[in-house]
Amino acid sequence: MFRALVVEDQTLMRLALMNEVQASFEKCVVLGAETLTIATAELQNNHFDLVVIDPGLPGFDPTSQGDRVAVVDKIIEASPSAIHIVVTGSDNRCEADGFRQIGAAAYLGKTGLAPGVFSDVLDDISTKGFSLRLSRVVMTKPDYRFSVLTPREQEAIDMMAHRAPGVKRKEIFSLMADRLAIDANSAEKYYKQARAKLMRQGHPLPHGL
Amino acid sequence: MFRALVVEDQTLMRLALMNEVQASFEKCVVLGAETLTIATAELQNNHFDLVVIDPGLPGFDPTSQGDRVAVVDKIIEASPSAIHIVVTGSDNRCEADGFRQIGAAAYLGKTGLAPGVFSDVLDDISTKGFSLRLSRVVMTKPDYRFSVLTPREQEAIDMMAHRAPGVKRKEIFSLMADRLAIDANSAEKYYKQARAKLMRQGHPLPHGL
DNA sequence: CAAAAAAGGGATGGTGTCACCCCTTTTTTT
DNA sequence: AAAAAAAGGGGTGACACCATCCCTTTTTTG
C-alpha cells in the first residue's frame, strides 16, 4: 500500500494536495499534517513513500531561508527512503537548487500548480530524477464554475472555453476524450448537454460558447 | 442567480475557495481569476454579489502593505454593491482592521480555513456585519485519507478519529447525523462499513479506531 | 454546391453512492 | 446482573452520474 504524507498548514491547500496525491495513485493512504510537530511524530512511527512539504509552517519565519531549509531537512532526514516534494508559494530558482542539494526530488510553485500537474511531476521524477515547476501566470480568461453542471459537463465547458482561436471544436472533443479516457462522441454529448443547461437557465456563457 | 468571483493566484487554493463558495449557495455561478487584470476585466463587464480576494497577487509585492491594500481597494471600488471577503496566508489583526475600514466584510487567515467555515463566515456577515478568523493551529493529530473509502465513509472515519477523550461513539454519530442531515443510524452504518473496509485491507487504523 | 462542422435533441444500461431498515454477538458500563 | 454501548454483519430502493449509441436540422467551410 502506497503511503504519503502532506505537510502544509493551510487547510484547503493541504486537502487539495492530498487529493492530488490520491489522484496519482490508485490505492493509497494519504496523511495530512498541519505542523512540523505532527509530521515528525508520524515520520517516527510509520514508513512513507512520498512526502509533500510546504516549508512555510507555523512557528517558523517564512522569510528566513534558514528556517525553511531546516524544516525540509528535518523531514528528509526523518524519512530518507521517501520521495520528497517541496511546494511553496514564494518560489525561486535559487531556493530550488538548495532543496535539490539536500535531497528533494521536486520543487513546485503554488501558482500554476493545477489539478493533474502532480502526476506529471511524478513522471518527471521517475524519468529525470528531479522536477522543477516555478510559479508562472498562465490564465488569460477567468474560470467558470456552474453549480448546475455535473463534473463531466463542467470539464467540457472548461476545456471549450479555453480553446485557442482557430482550433475546431472537434479537436477539443478528441482532446477531452483522450484526457478522460472516454469516447469523443461522449465528450461532445457532455458539452452539448452542458451548453443546453446553461442556455435554458439564461446564463451568460463564457466567451467562445 | 447568485454570482461570485474568487481572485487568487494559487490554482489549487482558488479552486478550493470556489468549491467553498459553491457549497454555500445552492444555485450559483463562481468565476475564478488568477490575476488582478482578469478580475478587473470581469468586474467591469458583470455584476457580482460576492468577491473573495487574496491580496498577494502576481505583479505585486506581498510584503508591501501598500500593494496589498491597493489590490483590495481597487476591487472594492469596482464592485461597490458586492460582499468582499479577504483571504490571506499572512494574516494579522492590524491588517484586518485596515481592510475592514475600506469596506471588506470578512478577513480570513488561510491556516484554519477549513471546508464548511465559509458558510459560518457568511452567517457572521449577515448577522454581525463582519467576520474575523485569524490563522490558528488547531490540529493535534494528522488527517487520514483512504482511497478505498467513499466520501461519507471518509467523513465518518475523520470525525471519529478526532473524537475527544471520554466522548461516546454514539455522540459522534449524532453529531455526524446533524452535520450531514442524515439519520444517526446511517452515520453509524457508514462508520462501521468504513472500519470494516480498512480492517479487511489490513490498514493501520488511526488512533481511536 | 458539396462536405464538414456544429447545434439540438432522445434513449439506453451500468454503476456507485446515498440513506434507510433489519439482524446478532461481544464488550463495556452502571 | 441488567443496561447500554460497541462491533459486525446483510439487504434495500432511489437517484445521479457515466458512457454509449442513435437521430435531425442548421451553419460554416472548402
Short mmCIF file of C-alpha atoms (C1' of nucleotides) in Angstrom, two decimals:
data_model
loop_
_atom_site.label_atom_id
_atom_site.label_comp_id
_atom_site.label_asym_id
_atom_site.label_seq_id
_atom_site.Cartn_x
_atom_site.Cartn_y
_atom_site.Cartn_z
CA MET A 1 0.00 0.00 0.00
CA PHE A 2 1.42 3.35 -1.05
CA ARG A 3 1.73 5.77 1.86
CA ALA A 4 2.08 9.54 1.53
CA LEU A 5 2.31 12.49 3.93
CA VAL A 6 1.40 16.08 3.15
CA VAL A 7 2.87 18.73 5.45
CA GLU A 8 1.09 22.04 4.89
CA ASP A 9 -0.55 24.44 7.33
CA GLN A 10 -3.21 25.91 5.07
CA THR A 11 -6.13 23.51 5.40
CA LEU A 12 -7.73 23.92 2.00
CA MET A 13 -4.35 23.67 0.28
CA ARG A 14 -3.43 20.62 2.33
CA LEU A 15 -6.66 18.87 1.39
CA ALA A 16 -6.19 19.82 -2.25
CA LEU A 17 -2.65 18.43 -2.26
CA MET A 18 -3.90 15.25 -0.60
CA ASN A 19 -6.45 14.96 -3.39
CA GLU A 20 -3.72 15.37 -5.98
CA VAL A 21 -1.66 12.63 -4.40
CA GLN A 22 -4.69 10.35 -4.25
CA ALA A 23 -5.46 11.03 -7.89
CA SER A 24 -1.93 9.96 -8.80
CA PHE A 25 -2.02 6.58 -7.03
CA GLU A 26 -4.87 4.15 -7.47
CA LYS A 27 -4.66 2.61 -3.99
CA CYS A 28 -3.07 4.68 -1.29
CA VAL A 29 -3.25 6.24 2.13
CA VAL A 30 -2.53 9.93 2.47
CA LEU A 31 -1.91 11.65 5.78
CA GLY A 32 -2.11 15.38 6.27
CA ALA A 33 -0.16 17.27 8.93
CA GLU A 34 -0.69 20.89 9.84
CA THR A 35 2.55 21.30 11.79
CA LEU A 36 6.08 20.00 11.79
CA THR A 37 5.39 18.52 15.22
CA ILE A 38 2.62 16.28 13.89
CA ALA A 39 4.67 15.43 10.81
CA THR A 40 7.78 14.34 12.73
CA ALA A 41 5.67 12.28 15.09
CA GLU A 42 4.20 10.39 12.15
CA LEU A 43 7.56 10.01 10.42
CA GLN A 44 8.98 8.41 13.55
CA ASN A 45 6.24 5.84 13.85
CA ASN A 46 5.49 4.98 10.23
CA HIS A 47 7.08 4.49 6.87
CA PHE A 48 6.22 6.78 3.96
CA ASP A 49 6.87 6.52 0.23
CA LEU A 50 6.16 10.16 -0.54
CA VAL A 51 6.28 13.36 1.49
CA VAL A 52 4.99 16.70 0.26
CA ILE A 53 6.31 19.71 2.17
CA ASP A 54 5.45 23.39 2.33
CA PRO A 55 8.39 24.97 4.20
CA GLY A 56 6.27 27.90 5.41
CA LEU A 57 4.94 26.30 8.58
CA PRO A 58 3.59 27.81 11.81
CA GLY A 59 6.32 28.54 14.31
CA PHE A 60 8.89 29.34 11.65
CA ASP A 61 9.76 32.59 9.98
CA PRO A 62 8.59 32.28 6.36
CA THR A 63 11.10 34.92 5.28
CA SER A 64 14.05 33.19 6.93
CA GLN A 65 15.83 30.95 4.48
CA GLY A 66 17.44 29.12 7.37
CA ASP A 67 14.09 28.19 8.89
CA ARG A 68 12.76 26.96 5.57
CA VAL A 69 15.75 24.74 4.92
CA ALA A 70 15.66 23.45 8.50
CA VAL A 71 12.06 22.28 8.10
CA VAL A 72 12.71 20.41 4.87
CA ASP A 73 16.00 19.00 6.09
CA LYS A 74 14.48 17.64 9.26
CA ILE A 75 11.75 15.88 7.31
CA ILE A 76 14.14 14.43 4.74
CA GLU A 77 16.40 13.09 7.45
CA ALA A 78 13.41 11.54 9.20
CA SER A 79 12.33 9.71 6.03
CA PRO A 80 15.46 9.06 3.94
CA SER A 81 13.82 6.42 1.73
CA ALA A 82 10.86 8.57 0.70
CA ILE A 83 10.43 10.84 -2.31
CA HIS A 84 10.31 14.47 -1.16
CA ILE A 85 8.39 17.18 -2.99
CA VAL A 86 8.67 20.80 -1.88
CA VAL A 87 5.68 23.03 -2.60
CA THR A 88 5.81 26.75 -1.87
CA GLY A 89 4.03 29.97 -2.66
CA SER A 90 7.17 32.08 -2.70
CA ASP A 91 9.32 30.03 -5.04
CA ASN A 92 12.55 30.95 -6.76
CA ARG A 93 15.21 29.06 -8.68
CA CYS A 94 17.86 29.67 -6.07
CA GLU A 95 15.88 28.00 -3.33
CA ALA A 96 15.03 25.17 -5.69
CA ASP A 97 18.73 24.41 -6.12
CA GLY A 98 19.23 24.48 -2.39
CA PHE A 99 16.47 21.96 -1.71
CA ARG A 100 17.66 19.79 -4.57
CA GLN A 101 21.07 19.59 -2.98
CA ILE A 102 19.69 18.36 0.31
CA GLY A 103 17.71 15.62 -1.42
CA ALA A 104 14.35 16.93 -2.61
CA ALA A 105 13.01 15.30 -5.77
CA ALA A 106 10.82 18.20 -6.87
CA TYR A 107 10.27 21.91 -6.26
CA LEU A 108 6.87 23.33 -7.18
CA GLY A 109 5.47 26.85 -7.10
CA LYS A 110 1.86 27.04 -5.97
CA THR A 111 0.83 29.42 -8.72
CA GLY A 112 0.25 27.26 -11.77
CA LEU A 113 0.13 24.07 -9.74
CA ALA A 114 -3.14 22.83 -11.19
CA PRO A 115 -5.06 19.56 -10.86
CA GLY A 116 -3.24 16.89 -12.80
CA VAL A 117 0.18 18.55 -12.73
CA PHE A 118 1.16 16.35 -9.82
CA SER A 119 1.10 13.22 -11.98
CA ASP A 120 3.39 14.93 -14.49
CA VAL A 121 5.75 15.85 -11.68
CA LEU A 122 5.91 12.23 -10.56
CA ASP A 123 6.67 11.22 -14.15
CA ASP A 124 9.48 13.78 -14.23
CA ILE A 125 10.91 12.37 -11.05
CA SER A 126 10.90 8.79 -12.24
CA THR A 127 12.42 9.64 -15.61
CA LYS A 128 14.71 12.61 -14.96
CA GLY A 129 15.17 12.33 -11.21
CA PHE A 130 14.04 15.89 -10.50
CA SER A 131 11.11 18.13 -11.36
CA LEU A 132 11.14 21.91 -11.26
CA ARG A 133 7.95 23.91 -11.81
CA LEU A 134 8.29 27.55 -10.88
CA SER A 135 5.23 29.72 -10.47
CA ARG A 136 4.01 31.36 -13.61
CA VAL A 137 0.86 33.10 -14.65
CA VAL A 138 -0.96 31.18 -17.32
CA MET A 139 -4.58 32.33 -17.31
CA THR A 140 -5.86 34.99 -19.66
CA LYS A 141 -9.53 34.34 -19.05
CA PRO A 142 -11.36 33.50 -15.83
CA ASP A 143 -12.54 30.02 -14.94
CA TYR A 144 -16.29 29.46 -14.79
CA ARG A 145 -17.93 27.13 -12.31
CA PHE A 146 -21.65 26.45 -12.56
CA SER A 147 -23.40 24.64 -9.77
CA VAL A 148 -25.97 23.16 -12.14
CA LEU A 149 -23.38 21.21 -14.10
CA THR A 150 -22.05 17.75 -13.34
CA PRO A 151 -18.26 17.37 -13.13
CA ARG A 152 -18.05 15.97 -16.65
CA GLU A 153 -20.18 18.77 -18.05
CA GLN A 154 -18.13 21.34 -16.15
CA GLU A 155 -14.95 19.91 -17.58
CA ALA A 156 -16.35 20.05 -21.09
CA ILE A 157 -17.29 23.72 -20.72
CA ASP A 158 -13.90 24.41 -19.18
CA MET A 159 -11.88 22.95 -22.00
CA MET A 160 -14.05 24.53 -24.65
CA ALA A 161 -13.79 27.95 -23.01
CA HIS A 162 -10.01 27.72 -23.12
CA ARG A 163 -9.98 26.71 -26.77
CA ALA A 164 -7.29 28.54 -28.73
CA PRO A 165 -8.58 30.60 -31.67
CA GLY A 166 -8.75 28.62 -34.89
CA VAL A 167 -8.99 25.27 -33.14
CA LYS A 168 -12.03 23.28 -34.16
CA ARG A 169 -14.48 22.02 -31.57
CA LYS A 170 -13.99 18.51 -32.91
CA GLU A 171 -10.36 18.73 -31.87
CA ILE A 172 -11.35 19.73 -28.35
CA PHE A 173 -13.69 16.76 -28.19
CA SER A 174 -10.83 14.50 -29.20
CA LEU A 175 -8.56 16.08 -26.61
CA MET A 176 -11.21 15.73 -23.94
CA ALA A 177 -11.81 12.11 -24.94
CA ASP A 178 -8.10 11.49 -24.65
CA ARG A 179 -7.73 13.12 -21.27
CA LEU A 180 -10.78 11.49 -19.72
CA ALA A 181 -10.28 8.14 -21.45
CA ILE A 182 -13.74 8.22 -22.99
CA ASP A 183 -15.22 8.34 -26.48
CA ALA A 184 -15.10 11.60 -28.43
CA ASN A 185 -18.83 11.29 -29.04
CA SER A 186 -19.43 11.13 -25.31
CA ALA A 187 -17.30 14.22 -24.81
CA GLU A 188 -19.33 16.02 -27.46
CA LYS A 189 -22.51 14.90 -25.76
CA TYR A 190 -21.37 16.30 -22.41
CA TYR A 191 -20.53 19.63 -23.96
CA LYS A 192 -23.87 19.87 -25.74
CA GLN A 193 -25.77 18.90 -22.62
CA ALA A 194 -23.87 21.42 -20.53
CA ARG A 195 -24.42 24.16 -23.05
CA ALA A 196 -28.14 23.35 -23.22
CA LYS A 197 -28.43 23.52 -19.44
CA LEU A 198 -26.79 26.94 -19.27
CA MET A 199 -28.87 28.30 -22.16
CA ARG A 200 -32.06 27.01 -20.58
CA GLN A 201 -31.26 28.89 -17.38
CA GLY A 202 -30.34 32.06 -19.23
CA HIS A 203 -26.70 32.08 -18.24
CA PRO A 204 -24.28 34.45 -19.91
CA LEU A 205 -21.99 31.89 -21.48
CA PRO A 206 -18.21 32.25 -21.21
CA HIS A 207 -16.66 33.67 -24.33
CA GLY A 208 -16.22 31.03 -27.03
CA LEU A 209 -19.66 29.48 -26.42
CA MET B 1 -28.71 33.76 -9.90
CA PHE B 2 -26.02 34.36 -7.29
CA ARG B 3 -22.72 35.39 -8.86
CA ALA B 4 -19.33 35.20 -7.13
CA LEU B 5 -15.73 35.94 -8.09
CA VAL B 6 -12.64 34.43 -6.49
CA VAL B 7 -9.36 36.32 -7.01
CA GLU B 8 -6.44 34.12 -6.02
CA ASP B 9 -3.28 33.20 -7.89
CA GLN B 10 -2.66 29.76 -6.38
CA THR B 11 -4.67 27.44 -8.57
CA LEU B 12 -5.46 24.72 -6.05
CA MET B 13 -6.44 27.29 -3.45
CA ARG B 14 -8.57 29.19 -5.96
CA LEU B 15 -10.43 26.02 -6.93
CA ALA B 16 -10.89 25.10 -3.27
CA LEU B 17 -12.30 28.53 -2.47
CA MET B 18 -14.62 28.29 -5.47
CA ASN B 19 -15.81 24.97 -4.07
CA GLU B 20 -16.46 26.56 -0.70
CA VAL B 21 -18.50 29.32 -2.27
CA GLN B 22 -20.47 26.80 -4.31
CA ALA B 23 -21.15 24.75 -1.21
CA SER B 24 -22.59 27.83 0.50
CA PHE B 25 -25.07 28.71 -2.25
CA GLU B 26 -27.39 26.18 -3.78
CA LYS B 27 -27.59 27.75 -7.23
CA CYS B 28 -24.72 29.95 -8.25
CA VAL B 29 -22.03 30.81 -10.74
CA VAL B 30 -18.49 31.19 -9.48
CA LEU B 31 -15.70 32.74 -11.51
CA GLY B 32 -12.05 32.31 -10.71
CA ALA B 33 -9.38 34.87 -11.64
CA GLU B 34 -5.66 34.31 -11.35
CA THR B 35 -4.67 37.96 -11.71
CA LEU B 36 -5.98 41.40 -10.89
CA THR B 37 -6.10 42.10 -14.62
CA ILE B 38 -8.58 39.29 -15.24
CA ALA B 39 -10.56 40.22 -12.15
CA THR B 40 -10.97 43.89 -13.04
CA ALA B 41 -11.96 42.98 -16.58
CA GLU B 42 -14.74 40.79 -15.23
CA LEU B 43 -15.82 43.35 -12.65
CA GLN B 44 -16.21 45.94 -15.39
CA ASN B 45 -18.43 43.76 -17.55
CA ASN B 46 -20.52 41.90 -15.00
CA HIS B 47 -22.25 42.24 -11.68
CA PHE B 48 -21.15 40.18 -8.69
CA ASP B 49 -22.78 39.52 -5.32
CA LEU B 50 -19.63 38.21 -3.63
CA VAL B 51 -15.92 38.70 -4.23
CA VAL B 52 -13.22 36.69 -2.47
CA ILE B 53 -9.75 38.28 -2.60
CA ASP B 54 -6.25 37.15 -1.77
CA PRO B 55 -4.18 40.36 -1.76
CA GLY B 56 -0.95 38.51 -2.57
CA LEU B 57 -1.25 38.55 -6.33
CA PRO B 58 1.37 38.25 -9.09
CA GLY B 59 2.87 41.60 -10.00
CA PHE B 60 2.57 42.97 -6.50
CA ASP B 61 4.95 42.84 -3.59
CA PRO B 62 3.39 40.54 -0.99
CA THR B 63 5.38 42.23 1.78
CA SER B 64 4.29 45.73 0.81
CA GLN B 65 1.26 46.76 2.79
CA GLY B 66 0.56 49.46 0.22
CA ASP B 67 0.35 46.97 -2.61
CA ARG B 68 -1.97 44.69 -0.66
CA VAL B 69 -4.36 47.50 0.20
CA ALA B 70 -4.25 48.79 -3.36
CA VAL B 71 -5.37 45.42 -4.73
CA VAL B 72 -8.32 45.10 -2.36
CA ASP B 73 -9.27 48.74 -2.70
CA LYS B 74 -9.34 48.58 -6.47
CA ILE B 75 -11.60 45.53 -6.40
CA ILE B 76 -13.96 47.01 -3.82
CA GLU B 77 -14.29 50.21 -5.81
CA ALA B 78 -15.01 48.20 -8.94
CA SER B 79 -17.83 46.30 -7.24
CA PRO B 80 -19.31 48.54 -4.52
CA SER B 81 -22.52 46.52 -4.13
CA ALA B 82 -20.79 43.18 -3.56
CA ILE B 83 -19.76 41.49 -0.32
CA HIS B 84 -15.97 41.40 -0.10
CA ILE B 85 -14.04 38.69 1.73
CA VAL B 86 -10.28 38.95 2.13
CA VAL B 87 -8.37 35.67 2.45
CA THR B 88 -4.65 35.67 3.16
CA GLY B 89 -1.88 33.39 4.31
CA SER B 90 -0.02 36.10 6.23
CA ASP B 91 -2.84 37.48 8.32
CA ASN B 92 -2.71 39.80 11.29
CA ARG B 93 -5.25 41.80 13.26
CA CYS B 94 -3.81 45.13 12.18
CA GLU B 95 -4.31 44.39 8.51
CA ALA B 96 -7.79 43.08 9.26
CA ASP B 97 -8.76 46.44 10.71
CA GLY B 98 -7.36 48.21 7.68
CA PHE B 99 -9.36 46.15 5.24
CA ARG B 100 -12.46 46.48 7.36
CA GLN B 101 -12.18 50.25 7.16
CA ILE B 102 -12.09 50.24 3.38
CA GLY B 103 -15.21 48.08 3.21
CA ALA B 104 -14.32 44.38 3.49
CA ALA B 105 -16.94 42.21 5.16
CA ALA B 106 -14.57 39.48 6.33
CA TYR B 107 -10.89 38.79 6.90
CA LEU B 108 -9.79 35.16 6.95
CA GLY B 109 -6.44 33.53 7.60
CA LYS B 110 -5.75 30.53 5.38
CA THR B 111 -4.49 28.36 8.21
CA GLY B 112 -7.59 27.00 9.89
CA LEU B 113 -9.83 27.93 6.97
CA ALA B 114 -11.41 24.51 6.60
CA PRO B 115 -14.27 23.18 4.49
CA GLY B 116 -17.53 24.49 5.90
CA VAL B 117 -16.05 27.51 7.65
CA PHE B 118 -17.08 29.67 4.73
CA SER B 119 -20.77 29.19 5.48
CA ASP B 120 -20.16 30.26 9.08
CA VAL B 121 -18.36 33.36 7.83
CA LEU B 122 -21.33 34.28 5.66
CA ASP B 123 -23.59 33.84 8.68
CA ASP B 124 -21.32 36.15 10.68
CA ILE B 125 -21.52 38.76 7.95
CA SER B 126 -25.29 38.71 7.72
CA THR B 127 -25.76 38.85 11.49
CA LYS B 128 -22.83 40.91 12.79
CA GLY B 129 -21.73 42.66 9.62
CA PHE B 130 -18.14 41.47 9.83
CA SER B 131 -16.28 38.20 10.29
CA LEU B 132 -12.73 37.86 11.54
CA ARG B 133 -10.96 34.49 11.55
CA LEU B 134 -7.25 34.76 12.15
CA SER B 135 -4.97 31.82 11.43
CA ARG B 136 -4.53 29.43 14.27
CA VAL B 137 -3.20 25.94 14.63
CA VAL B 138 -5.91 23.51 15.61
CA MET B 139 -4.72 20.03 14.69
CA THR B 140 -3.06 17.74 17.19
CA LYS B 141 -3.34 14.61 15.09
CA PRO B 142 -2.90 14.11 11.36
CA ASP B 143 -5.78 13.69 8.93
CA TYR B 144 -6.14 10.33 7.24
CA ARG B 145 -7.36 9.91 3.70
CA PHE B 146 -8.00 6.44 2.30
CA SER B 147 -8.62 5.99 -1.38
CA VAL B 148 -10.81 2.95 -0.79
CA LEU B 149 -13.41 4.90 1.17
CA THR B 150 -16.38 6.79 -0.21
CA PRO B 151 -16.75 10.44 0.87
CA ARG B 152 -19.34 9.54 3.50
CA GLU B 153 -17.19 6.77 4.91
CA GLN B 154 -14.16 9.04 4.90
CA GLU B 155 -16.09 11.67 6.81
CA ALA B 156 -17.20 9.13 9.38
CA ILE B 157 -13.62 7.99 9.98
CA ASP B 158 -12.50 11.61 10.13
CA MET B 159 -14.94 12.65 12.79
CA MET B 160 -14.37 9.55 14.85
CA ALA B 161 -10.60 9.98 14.71
CA HIS B 162 -10.96 13.49 16.11
CA ARG B 163 -13.20 12.34 18.92
CA ALA B 164 -12.29 13.96 22.21
CA PRO B 165 -11.40 11.52 25.00
CA GLY B 166 -14.41 10.45 27.03
CA VAL B 167 -16.88 11.21 24.29
CA LYS B 168 -19.02 8.24 23.36
CA ARG B 169 -19.20 7.00 19.79
CA LYS B 170 -22.96 7.40 19.89
CA GLU B 171 -22.47 11.10 20.42
CA ILE B 172 -20.25 11.31 17.37
CA PHE B 173 -22.91 9.52 15.33
CA SER B 174 -25.43 12.08 16.48
CA LEU B 175 -23.08 14.92 15.61
CA MET B 176 -22.39 13.42 12.23
CA ALA B 177 -26.09 12.93 11.61
CA ASP B 178 -26.65 16.55 12.48
CA ARG B 179 -23.90 17.89 10.26
CA LEU B 180 -24.80 15.77 7.26
CA ALA B 181 -28.55 16.00 7.79
CA ILE B 182 -28.97 12.24 7.88
CA ASP B 183 -30.09 9.64 10.39
CA ALA B 184 -27.76 8.70 13.26
CA ASN B 185 -28.18 5.05 12.31
CA SER B 186 -26.97 5.82 8.82
CA ALA B 187 -23.96 7.63 10.22
CA GLU B 188 -23.21 4.61 12.38
CA LYS B 189 -23.55 2.36 9.37
CA TYR B 190 -21.05 4.44 7.38
CA TYR B 191 -18.54 4.29 10.17
CA LYS B 192 -18.86 0.55 10.57
CA GLN B 193 -18.60 -0.03 6.85
CA ALA B 194 -15.55 2.20 6.62
CA ARG B 195 -13.90 0.47 9.55
CA ALA B 196 -14.62 -2.94 8.06
CA LYS B 197 -13.08 -1.92 4.74
CA LEU B 198 -9.88 -0.73 6.39
CA MET B 199 -9.61 -3.81 8.60
CA ARG B 200 -10.14 -6.08 5.60
CA GLN B 201 -7.24 -4.42 3.79
CA GLY B 202 -5.00 -4.58 6.81
CA HIS B 203 -4.70 -0.84 7.30
CA PRO B 204 -3.16 0.57 10.45
CA LEU B 205 -6.17 2.44 11.76
CA PRO B 206 -5.83 6.00 13.04
CA HIS B 207 -5.68 6.20 16.80
CA GLY B 208 -9.15 5.98 18.36
CA LEU B 209 -10.31 3.23 15.99
"C1'" DC C 1 -22.55 23.15 -54.46
"C1'" DA C 2 -20.89 19.51 -51.56
"C1'" DA C 3 -18.81 18.27 -47.35
"C1'" DA C 4 -17.73 19.04 -42.86
"C1'" DA C 5 -18.72 21.06 -38.59
"C1'" DA C 6 -21.80 22.46 -35.31
"C1'" DA C 7 -26.26 22.73 -32.83
"C1'" DG C 8 -30.00 20.26 -30.68
"C1'" DG C 9 -32.21 16.59 -29.39
"C1'" DG C 10 -33.89 11.34 -27.33
"C1'" DA C 11 -32.94 6.90 -25.30
"C1'" DT C 12 -30.06 3.34 -23.08
"C1'" DG C 13 -27.69 0.26 -19.47
"C1'" DG C 14 -24.29 0.21 -15.94
"C1'" DT C 15 -22.50 1.60 -11.69
"C1'" DG C 16 -21.63 3.81 -7.28
"C1'" DT C 17 -23.16 6.26 -3.67
"C1'" DC C 18 -26.67 7.55 -0.55
"C1'" DA C 19 -29.85 6.71 3.09
"C1'" DC C 20 -32.52 3.74 5.30
"C1'" DC C 21 -34.05 -0.73 7.51
"C1'" DC C 22 -33.12 -5.02 9.79
"C1'" DC C 23 -30.38 -8.54 12.50
"C1'" DT C 24 -26.80 -10.91 16.12
"C1'" DT C 25 -22.86 -11.08 19.25
"C1'" DT C 26 -19.46 -9.14 22.24
"C1'" DT C 27 -17.81 -5.73 25.31
"C1'" DT C 28 -18.22 -2.17 28.48
"C1'" DT C 29 -20.60 0.38 31.77
"C1'" DT C 30 -23.59 1.16 35.72
"C1'" DA D 1 -26.91 -8.81 36.77
"C1'" DA D 2 -29.04 -5.56 33.83
"C1'" DA D 3 -28.46 -1.99 30.55
"C1'" DA D 4 -26.04 0.48 27.37
"C1'" DA D 5 -22.53 0.79 24.01
"C1'" DA D 6 -19.91 -1.09 20.57
"C1'" DA D 7 -18.66 -4.41 16.90
"C1'" DG D 8 -20.04 -6.78 12.76
"C1'" DG D 9 -22.95 -8.10 9.58
"C1'" DG D 10 -26.93 -8.32 5.33
"C1'" DG D 11 -30.29 -6.20 2.42
"C1'" DT D 12 -32.93 -2.43 0.05
"C1'" DG D 13 -34.76 1.31 -3.21
"C1'" DA D 14 -33.70 5.81 -5.02
"C1'" DC D 15 -31.05 8.56 -7.62
"C1'" DA D 16 -27.21 10.83 -10.06
"C1'" DC D 17 -23.74 10.36 -12.96
"C1'" DC D 18 -21.19 7.98 -16.53
"C1'" DA D 19 -20.77 6.36 -21.12
"C1'" DT D 20 -22.59 4.97 -25.18
"C1'" DC D 21 -25.45 4.97 -29.46
"C1'" DC D 22 -28.86 6.96 -32.19
"C1'" DC D 23 -31.33 10.72 -34.73
"C1'" DT D 24 -32.35 15.57 -37.39
"C1'" DT D 25 -31.50 20.33 -38.72
"C1'" DT D 26 -28.72 24.36 -39.33
"C1'" DT D 27 -24.50 26.64 -40.18
"C1'" DT D 28 -20.00 27.03 -41.76
"C1'" DT D 29 -16.26 25.79 -44.58
"C1'" DG D 30 -13.67 24.33 -48.61
#
